[in-house]
Coordinates of C-alpha atoms and ligand atoms in Angstrom, one line a residue:
X1 CA 14.5 -32.6 33.8
X2 CA 13.0 -30.7 31.3
X3 CA 15.5 -27.4 30.3
X4 CA 14.2 -24.3 30.3
X5 CA 13.9 -22.6 27.2
X6 CA 14.3 -18.8 27.1
X7 CA 11.2 -16.4 25.2
X8 CA 12.8 -15.8 22.6
X9 CA 14.3 -19.0 22.1
X10 CA 10.5 -20.5 22.3
X11 CA 9.3 -18.3 19.9
X12 CA 12.4 -18.8 17.3
X13 CA 11.8 -22.9 17.8
X14 CA 7.9 -22.6 17.4
X15 CA 8.3 -20.7 14.5
X16 CA 10.9 -23.3 13.1
X17 CA 7.9 -26.1 13.7
X18 CA 5.7 -23.5 11.8
X19 CA 8.3 -22.9 8.9
X20 CA 8.2 -27.1 9.2
X21 CA 4.8 -27.2 8.8
X22 CA 4.1 -25.0 5.8
X23 CA 7.5 -26.0 3.7
X24 CA 11.0 -27.7 4.1
X25 CA 11.9 -28.2 7.8
X26 CA 14.3 -25.6 9.6
X27 CA 15.7 -25.6 13.0
X28 CA 16.2 -22.1 14.3
X29 CA 17.5 -20.7 17.5
X30 CA 18.6 -17.3 18.7
X31 CA 22.7 -16.7 17.8
X32 CA 24.2 -17.5 21.1
X33 CA 26.1 -21.1 20.9
X34 CA 27.8 -23.3 18.3
X35 CA 25.6 -25.3 15.6
X36 CA 25.9 -29.1 14.3
X37 CA 24.6 -27.6 10.6
X38 CA 26.6 -27.7 7.7
X39 CA 26.1 -24.9 6.1
X40 CA 24.9 -23.1 9.3
X41 CA 25.6 -19.8 9.1
X42 CA 22.9 -17.5 11.7
X43 CA 20.7 -15.3 9.1
X44 CA 18.5 -12.5 10.0
X45 CA 14.5 -12.6 9.6
X46 CA 11.7 -10.7 10.0
X47 CA 8.8 -12.6 12.5
X48 CA 5.4 -11.6 12.6
X49 CA 4.8 -12.4 16.7
X50 CA 2.2 -10.5 17.5
X51 CA -1.0 -9.8 14.5
X52 CA -1.2 -5.9 14.1
X53 CA 2.0 -5.5 15.6
X54 CA 5.4 -4.5 13.8
X55 CA 7.2 -7.1 12.5
X56 CA 10.4 -8.3 14.8
X57 CA 14.0 -8.9 13.1
X58 CA 15.8 -11.6 15.1
X59 CA 18.5 -13.9 14.2
X60 CA 17.7 -17.6 13.0
X61 CA 20.1 -20.1 13.3
X62 CA 19.4 -22.7 10.4
X63 CA 20.9 -26.6 11.1
X64 CA 18.0 -28.4 8.3
X65 CA 20.4 -31.1 6.4
X66 CA 18.9 -30.7 2.8
X67 CA 16.4 -33.1 1.9
X68 CA 17.3 -34.7 -1.7
X69 CA 15.3 -32.3 -3.6
X70 CA 16.1 -28.7 -2.0
X71 CA 18.0 -26.0 -2.4
X72 CA 19.3 -23.1 0.0
X73 CA 19.2 -20.2 -1.3
X74 CA 21.1 -16.9 -0.1
X75 CA 18.4 -14.6 -0.4
X76 CA 18.8 -11.0 -1.9
X77 CA 15.1 -9.9 -2.1
X78 CA 12.2 -10.9 -1.3
X79 CA 8.1 -9.4 -2.5
X80 CA 5.2 -8.2 -0.5
X81 CA 2.9 -8.9 -1.8
X82 CA -0.7 -7.6 -0.8
X83 CA -1.4 -10.9 1.0
X84 CA 1.7 -10.6 3.4
X85 CA 0.3 -7.4 5.2
X86 CA -3.2 -8.6 5.5
X87 CA -1.4 -12.3 6.8
X88 CA 0.1 -10.0 9.7
X89 CA -3.2 -8.4 10.5
X90 CA -4.7 -11.4 10.8
X91 CA -7.2 -11.0 8.1
X92 CA -5.8 -13.3 5.2
X93 CA -7.8 -16.5 4.6
X94 CA -4.8 -18.5 5.7
X95 CA -3.7 -17.7 9.4
X96 CA -0.5 -19.3 10.6
X97 CA 0.3 -20.0 13.6
X98 CA 2.2 -17.2 15.5
X99 CA 5.2 -16.4 15.1
X100 CA 6.0 -17.1 11.2
X101 CA 8.2 -16.1 8.8
X102 CA 6.2 -14.5 6.3
X103 CA 7.4 -13.8 2.6
X104 CA 6.4 -16.2 -0.4
X105 CA 8.2 -15.1 -3.6
X106 CA 11.9 -14.6 -3.6
X107 CA 15.1 -14.0 -5.4
X108 CA 18.9 -15.3 -4.7
X109 CA 21.8 -17.0 -5.1
X110 CA 22.1 -20.6 -4.5
X111 CA 24.2 -21.8 -2.2
X112 CA 24.1 -25.6 -1.4
X113 CA 22.3 -28.5 -3.5
X114 CA 20.6 -31.7 -2.4
X115 CA 22.1 -35.0 -3.4
X116 CA 19.3 -35.6 -6.2
X117 CA 19.7 -32.1 -8.0
X118 CA 20.9 -31.8 -11.5
X119 CA 18.8 -28.9 -12.5
X120 CA 20.8 -26.8 -10.9
X121 CA 24.5 -26.2 -9.4
X122 CA 25.4 -23.5 -6.7
X123 CA 26.1 -20.3 -7.2
X124 CA 23.0 -20.2 -9.9
X125 CA 20.6 -16.8 -9.7
X126 CA 17.0 -18.6 -9.4
X127 CA 13.6 -17.0 -8.0
X128 CA 11.4 -19.1 -5.8
X129 CA 8.1 -19.6 -3.8
X130 CA 8.3 -20.4 -0.1
X131 CA 5.5 -21.4 1.9
X132 CA 6.5 -18.5 4.6
X133 CA 10.2 -17.9 5.9
X134 CA 10.5 -15.5 2.2
X135 CA 11.6 -12.1 4.6
X136 CA 14.8 -13.7 5.7
X137 CA 18.7 -13.7 4.2
X138 CA 18.3 -17.5 3.5
X139 CA 15.6 -20.1 2.9
X140 CA 15.4 -23.8 1.9
X141 CA 13.7 -24.3 -1.7
X142 CA 12.5 -27.2 -3.8
X143 CA 13.5 -27.3 -7.1
X144 CA 10.1 -27.6 -8.8
X145 CA 9.1 -24.5 -7.1
X146 CA 12.5 -22.5 -8.3
X147 CA 13.5 -21.2 -11.8
X148 CA 17.0 -20.0 -13.0
X149 CA 17.0 -16.0 -14.3
X150 CA 19.0 -14.4 -17.1
X151 CA 21.9 -12.6 -15.2
X152 CA 20.7 -9.5 -17.1
X153 CA 17.7 -9.7 -14.7
X154 CA 18.1 -7.9 -10.7
X155 CA 17.1 -9.6 -7.7
X156 CA 14.6 -7.3 -7.0
X157 CA 12.6 -7.3 -10.4
X158 CA 13.0 -11.2 -10.4
X159 CA 11.5 -11.3 -6.9
X160 CA 8.5 -9.4 -7.8
X161 CA 7.5 -11.3 -10.7
X162 CA 5.9 -14.3 -10.2
X163 CA 2.8 -14.1 -8.1
X164 CA 1.2 -10.8 -10.1
X165 CA 2.1 -12.0 -13.4
X166 CA 1.2 -15.5 -13.1
X167 CA -2.2 -14.5 -11.5
X168 CA -3.1 -12.2 -14.2
X169 CA -1.5 -14.7 -16.9
X170 CA -3.8 -17.3 -15.5
X171 CA -6.8 -15.0 -15.5
X172 CA -6.5 -14.3 -18.6
X173 CA -5.0 -17.1 -20.3
X174 CA -7.6 -20.0 -18.4
X175 CA -10.4 -17.9 -16.6
X176 CA -11.5 -15.2 -18.9
X177 CA -10.0 -16.5 -22.3
X178 CA -9.1 -13.1 -23.4
X179 CA -8.4 -12.7 -27.0
X180 CA -6.5 -9.6 -29.3
X181 CA -8.6 -7.0 -29.5
X182 CA -11.1 -7.3 -26.7
X183 CA -11.4 -4.2 -23.8
X184 CA -9.7 -5.0 -20.5
X185 CA -11.0 -2.4 -18.2
X186 CA -8.2 -3.1 -14.6
X187 CA -8.5 -1.9 -11.5
X188 CA -5.5 -0.6 -9.3
X189 CA -4.1 -0.5 -12.7
X190 CA -1.1 1.1 -10.9
X191 CA -1.3 -1.8 -8.0
X192 CA 1.5 -4.8 -8.3
X193 CA -1.1 -7.3 -9.6
X194 CA -3.1 -4.5 -11.8
X195 CA 0.3 -3.6 -13.1
X196 CA 1.1 -7.0 -14.5
X197 CA -2.6 -7.0 -16.0
X198 CA -2.3 -4.4 -18.0
X199 CA 1.4 -5.1 -18.9
X200 CA 0.3 -8.6 -20.5
X201 CA -2.8 -7.6 -21.4
X202 CA -2.0 -4.9 -23.7
X203 CA 1.9 -6.4 -24.5
X204 CA 1.2 -10.2 -24.9
X205 CA -2.7 -10.9 -25.6
X206 CA -2.9 -7.5 -28.1
X207 CA -5.9 -6.3 -25.8
X208 CA -7.2 -2.8 -25.1
X209 CA -6.9 -1.9 -21.9
X210 CA -7.9 0.8 -19.9
X211 CA -6.6 1.6 -16.7
X212 CA -8.3 2.6 -13.7
X213 CA -6.2 3.9 -10.7
X214 CA -6.7 6.5 -7.6
X215 CA -4.0 9.3 -8.8
X216 CA -2.2 11.0 -11.5
X217 CA 0.8 9.4 -11.1
X218 CA -0.8 6.4 -10.9
X219 CA -2.7 6.3 -14.5
X220 CA 0.5 7.6 -16.2
X221 CA 2.4 4.6 -14.8
X222 CA -0.4 2.6 -16.3
X223 CA 0.1 4.3 -19.9
X224 CA 3.6 3.9 -19.6
X225 CA 3.1 0.2 -19.3
X226 CA 0.6 -0.2 -22.0
X227 CA -2.8 1.1 -21.0
X228 CA -4.8 3.0 -24.1
X229 CA -7.0 4.8 -21.8
X230 CA -6.6 5.4 -17.7
X231 CA -9.0 6.3 -15.7
X232 CA -8.3 8.4 -12.4
X233 CA -11.4 7.0 -10.2
X234 CA -11.3 8.8 -7.3
X235 CA -12.1 12.3 -9.5
X236 CA -13.7 10.6 -12.3
X237 CA -16.9 7.8 -12.6
X238 CA -15.2 5.2 -13.7
X239 CA -18.8 3.6 -15.4
X240 CA -19.1 7.3 -17.3
X241 CA -15.8 6.7 -18.2
X242 CA -16.0 3.1 -19.7
X243 CA -19.4 3.6 -21.4
X244 CA -17.3 7.2 -23.0
X245 CA -13.9 5.5 -23.9
X246 CA -16.5 2.3 -25.6
X247 CA -19.1 4.4 -27.3
X248 CA -21.5 2.7 -25.0
X249 CA -20.6 -0.6 -25.4
X250 CA -18.6 -1.9 -22.3
X251 CA -15.6 -3.6 -21.4
X252 CA -15.2 -7.2 -22.9
X253 CA -13.4 -8.3 -19.8
X254 CA -12.7 -6.8 -16.1
X255 CA -9.9 -7.1 -13.8
X256 CA -10.9 -6.6 -10.5
X257 CA -8.2 -6.6 -7.3
X258 CA -10.1 -3.8 -5.6
X259 CA -13.5 -5.2 -4.6
X260 CA -16.3 -3.0 -2.3
X261 CA -18.2 -0.7 -4.7
X262 CA -15.3 -0.6 -7.0
X263 CA -16.6 -4.2 -8.6
X264 CA -19.9 -3.4 -8.9
X265 CA -19.3 0.2 -10.6
X266 CA -17.3 -2.4 -13.2
X267 CA -19.9 -5.0 -13.8
X268 CA -22.1 -2.5 -14.5
X269 CA -20.0 -0.9 -17.1
X270 CA -19.2 -4.6 -18.0
X271 CA -20.3 -5.4 -21.9
X272 CA -22.4 -8.1 -23.4
X273 CA -20.8 -11.3 -23.3
X274 CA -18.6 -10.3 -20.7
X275 CA -16.1 -11.5 -18.0
X276 CA -15.9 -10.0 -14.8
X277 CA -12.8 -11.3 -12.9
X278 CA -12.4 -10.9 -9.2
X279 CA -9.1 -10.9 -7.7
X280 CA -8.7 -9.9 -4.9
X281 CA -10.1 -7.4 -2.2
X282 CA -7.8 -4.8 -1.6
X283 CA -10.3 -2.3 -0.4
X284 CA -11.2 -4.3 2.3
X285 CA -14.6 -5.2 1.3
X286 CA -15.9 -8.2 -0.4
X287 CA -18.6 -7.4 -3.2
X288 CA -21.8 -8.7 -3.3
X289 CA -22.9 -9.7 -7.0
X290 CA -26.2 -8.2 -8.4
X291 CA -27.2 -11.5 -10.5
X292 CA -29.9 -9.9 -12.1
X293 CA -27.3 -7.4 -14.4
X294 CA -25.3 -10.8 -15.0
X295 CA -28.3 -12.3 -16.3
X296 CA -29.9 -9.4 -18.6
X297 CA -26.1 -8.9 -19.8
X298 CA -25.2 -12.6 -20.3
X299 CA -22.3 -11.5 -18.1
X300 CA -20.2 -14.3 -16.5
X301 CA -18.2 -13.5 -12.8
X302 CA -15.5 -15.5 -12.5
X303 CA -13.3 -16.0 -10.1
X304 CA -9.2 -17.1 -10.0
X305 CA -7.2 -18.0 -7.1
X306 CA -3.8 -18.9 -7.9
X307 CA -1.5 -18.7 -5.3
X308 CA -0.9 -20.8 -1.6
X309 CA 0.2 -24.6 -1.5
X310 CA -2.1 -25.6 1.3
X311 CA -5.1 -23.2 0.1
X312 CA -7.5 -26.5 -1.4
X313 CA -9.6 -24.3 -3.6
X314 CA -6.0 -22.4 -5.3
X315 CA -4.5 -23.7 -8.7
X316 CA -1.4 -24.5 -7.2
X317 CA -3.0 -27.5 -4.9
X318 CA -6.0 -28.3 -7.7
X319 CA -4.2 -28.3 -10.9
X320 CA -0.1 -28.0 -10.2
X321 CA 0.5 -28.9 -14.1
X322 CA -1.6 -25.8 -15.2
X323 CA 0.1 -23.7 -12.5
X324 CA 3.5 -24.1 -13.0
X325 CA 3.0 -23.8 -16.9
X326 CA 1.8 -20.2 -15.9
X327 CA 5.3 -19.3 -13.9
X328 CA 7.0 -21.3 -16.8
X329 CA 5.1 -19.2 -19.3
X330 CA 6.0 -15.1 -17.0
X331 CA 9.3 -16.5 -16.8
X332 CA 10.1 -17.0 -20.7
X333 CA 8.1 -14.2 -21.6
X334 CA 10.8 -11.9 -18.8
X335 CA 13.4 -13.9 -20.6
X336 CA 12.6 -12.8 -24.0
X337 CA 12.0 -9.0 -22.8
X338 CA 8.0 -8.9 -23.7
X339 CA 7.6 -7.8 -20.0
X340 CA 8.4 -5.3 -18.1
X341 CA 7.8 -5.5 -14.1
X342 CA 7.6 -2.7 -12.4
X343 CA 9.7 -2.5 -9.1
X344 CA 8.5 1.2 -6.9
X345 CA 10.8 0.8 -4.5
X346 CA 13.0 -1.0 -2.4
X347 CA 13.3 -1.2 1.3
X348 CA 15.8 -2.9 3.6
X349 CA 15.0 -6.0 5.5
X350 CA 15.2 -3.6 8.7
X351 CA 13.2 -1.1 7.2
X352 CA 10.7 -4.0 6.7
X353 CA 7.7 -2.2 9.1
X354 CA 7.5 1.3 6.8
X355 CA 7.7 -0.9 3.6
X356 CA 4.5 -1.9 4.7
X357 CA 3.0 1.0 6.0
X358 CA 3.7 2.7 2.7
X359 CA 1.8 -0.2 1.0
X360 CA -1.2 0.3 3.8
X361 CA -1.3 4.1 2.8
X362 CA -1.3 3.5 -1.2
X363 CA 1.5 5.3 -1.9
X364 CA 3.0 2.3 -4.1
X365 CA 3.2 1.7 -7.5
X366 CA 3.9 -1.6 -9.2
X367 CA 5.7 -4.3 -7.0
X368 CA 8.1 -3.3 -3.8
X369 CA 10.6 -5.8 -3.3
X370 CA 12.6 -5.9 0.0
X371 CA 16.5 -6.4 -0.4
X372 CA 19.0 -8.2 2.3
X373 CA 21.2 -5.6 1.7
Ligands
NAP1 N1 -6.9 -14.1 -6.1 C1 -5.3 -14.5 -6.6 O1 -4.3 -15.3 -6.9 C2 -4.9 -13.1 -6.2 C3 -3.1 -13.0 -6.3 C4 -2.2 -12.2 -5.9 C5 -3.3 -10.9 -5.5 N2 -4.6 -11.0 -4.9 C6 -4.8 -10.0 -4.2 O2 -4.9 -8.5 -4.9 C7 -5.4 -8.0 -4.2 C8 -4.2 -6.7 -4.6 O3 -3.2 -7.4 -4.7 P1 -1.9 -6.5 -4.6 O4 -0.2 -7.3 -4.0 O5 -1.6 -6.5 -6.4 O6 -1.7 -5.0 -3.9 P2 -1.2 -3.3 -4.4 O7 0.0 -3.5 -4.8 O8 -0.8 -3.1 -3.2 O9 -2.3 -2.7 -5.1 C9 -3.5 -2.8 -4.2 C10 -4.2 -0.7 -5.0 O10 -5.6 -1.7 -4.1 C11 -5.7 0.2 -4.6 N3 -7.1 0.5 -3.0 C12 -7.8 0.2 -3.2 N4 -9.0 0.4 -2.2 C13 -7.4 0.0 -1.7 C14 -7.8 0.5 0.3 N5 -8.7 1.1 0.9 N6 -6.7 0.0 0.6 C15 -5.6 -0.2 -0.1 N7 -5.6 -0.1 -1.2 C16 -6.3 0.4 -2.3 C17 -4.7 1.0 -4.2 O11 -4.6 1.2 -5.7 P3 -5.1 2.8 -6.1 O12 -4.3 4.2 -5.6 O13 -5.2 2.9 -7.1 O14 -6.4 2.5 -5.8 C18 -3.6 0.0 -4.4 O15 -2.3 0.6 -4.8 C19 -4.9 -8.0 -3.0 O16 -6.4 -8.2 -2.2 C20 -4.7 -9.4 -3.0 O17 -4.8 -10.0 -1.6 C21 -5.0 -11.5 -5.5

């Protein structure tokens, strides 16, 4: 006779099977009884049980034995990416089966290592990428998706580094081939990805950065990070300002994570031979490109899709070596003190819905971290 499974338990088992499909396998249940887990402590996690509804915090009981190249990590912080919010709304290109635990970039301490692991030890402070399961107090990662971090770097800073900085790094290095002295226009320049683009563009690639953002506070932050000029696009027209700053030449490179009308305005102030990077659509609107403008100014429109193991168009899937190189590069730059990620705010796990709303309300700057206090 089949054993009765309560709805919450079913929810957790189903989430477990999904997490299992996506990355490492987990067996989760409500924390009501004993378990055969070796590490086995119950821990909290934030579940998306229904799209467009608040996340719910539930206990997870992890009974998974580690694979030979896996690490069990006590998570201290997990960054929020705009994609997490879109995914919980069912509006992202990847649509996990419900319920799932969102969150992809974490930092914490290793509490257990797999039998073949020689490059890490228990107690190492690390950052890691997981395919879901980040908004939790524990996770399992693979050695290939885990990086040691200096003790001087905070967990929140480490957790918020990789997605934004490696995306911007790959975009400039491989897609736009940004050169020293070129001019770059960055939209949403105080957002997670935008601010990383400002920091890398100015302080690593040696470009002249124009940061465009939606408030005086945000443009000021972009300038602190290295932007030479700033445009408040809620009050100023991007094209007019850029043409004035560049003496009508236009910019060499655009880094746009907003889309919609903003993208087209950026296209209209891109100069001869320019490269227009389409990074994301925070405005919720996917722009259409008037091809004639590309033609008459020899402009290239360039896509960059960095994240997501299971998405077959991403660098992570198509060119894992290059993908890893982008992460190695930003972890190295962080260690050398050449880049300075900005954690705009931190929220404890039980305030995750407030943190999501804070970002949706466009109140955030840099990246927002969830801490497992
Ligand atoms: N291609 C890739 O591989 C890749 C990697 C990372 C992120 N992304 C994408 O890049 C975009 C930005 O991500 P993020 O993590 O940097 O987000 P974020 O930190 O929340 O920044 C988004 C910013 O977009 C601006 N914005 C403009 N219109 C908006 C609207 N209607 N609603 C909300 N924000 C609006 C806001 O800045 P202002 O107020 O200054 O306008 C906001 O702060 C997302 O679409 C994300 O999926 C793509």
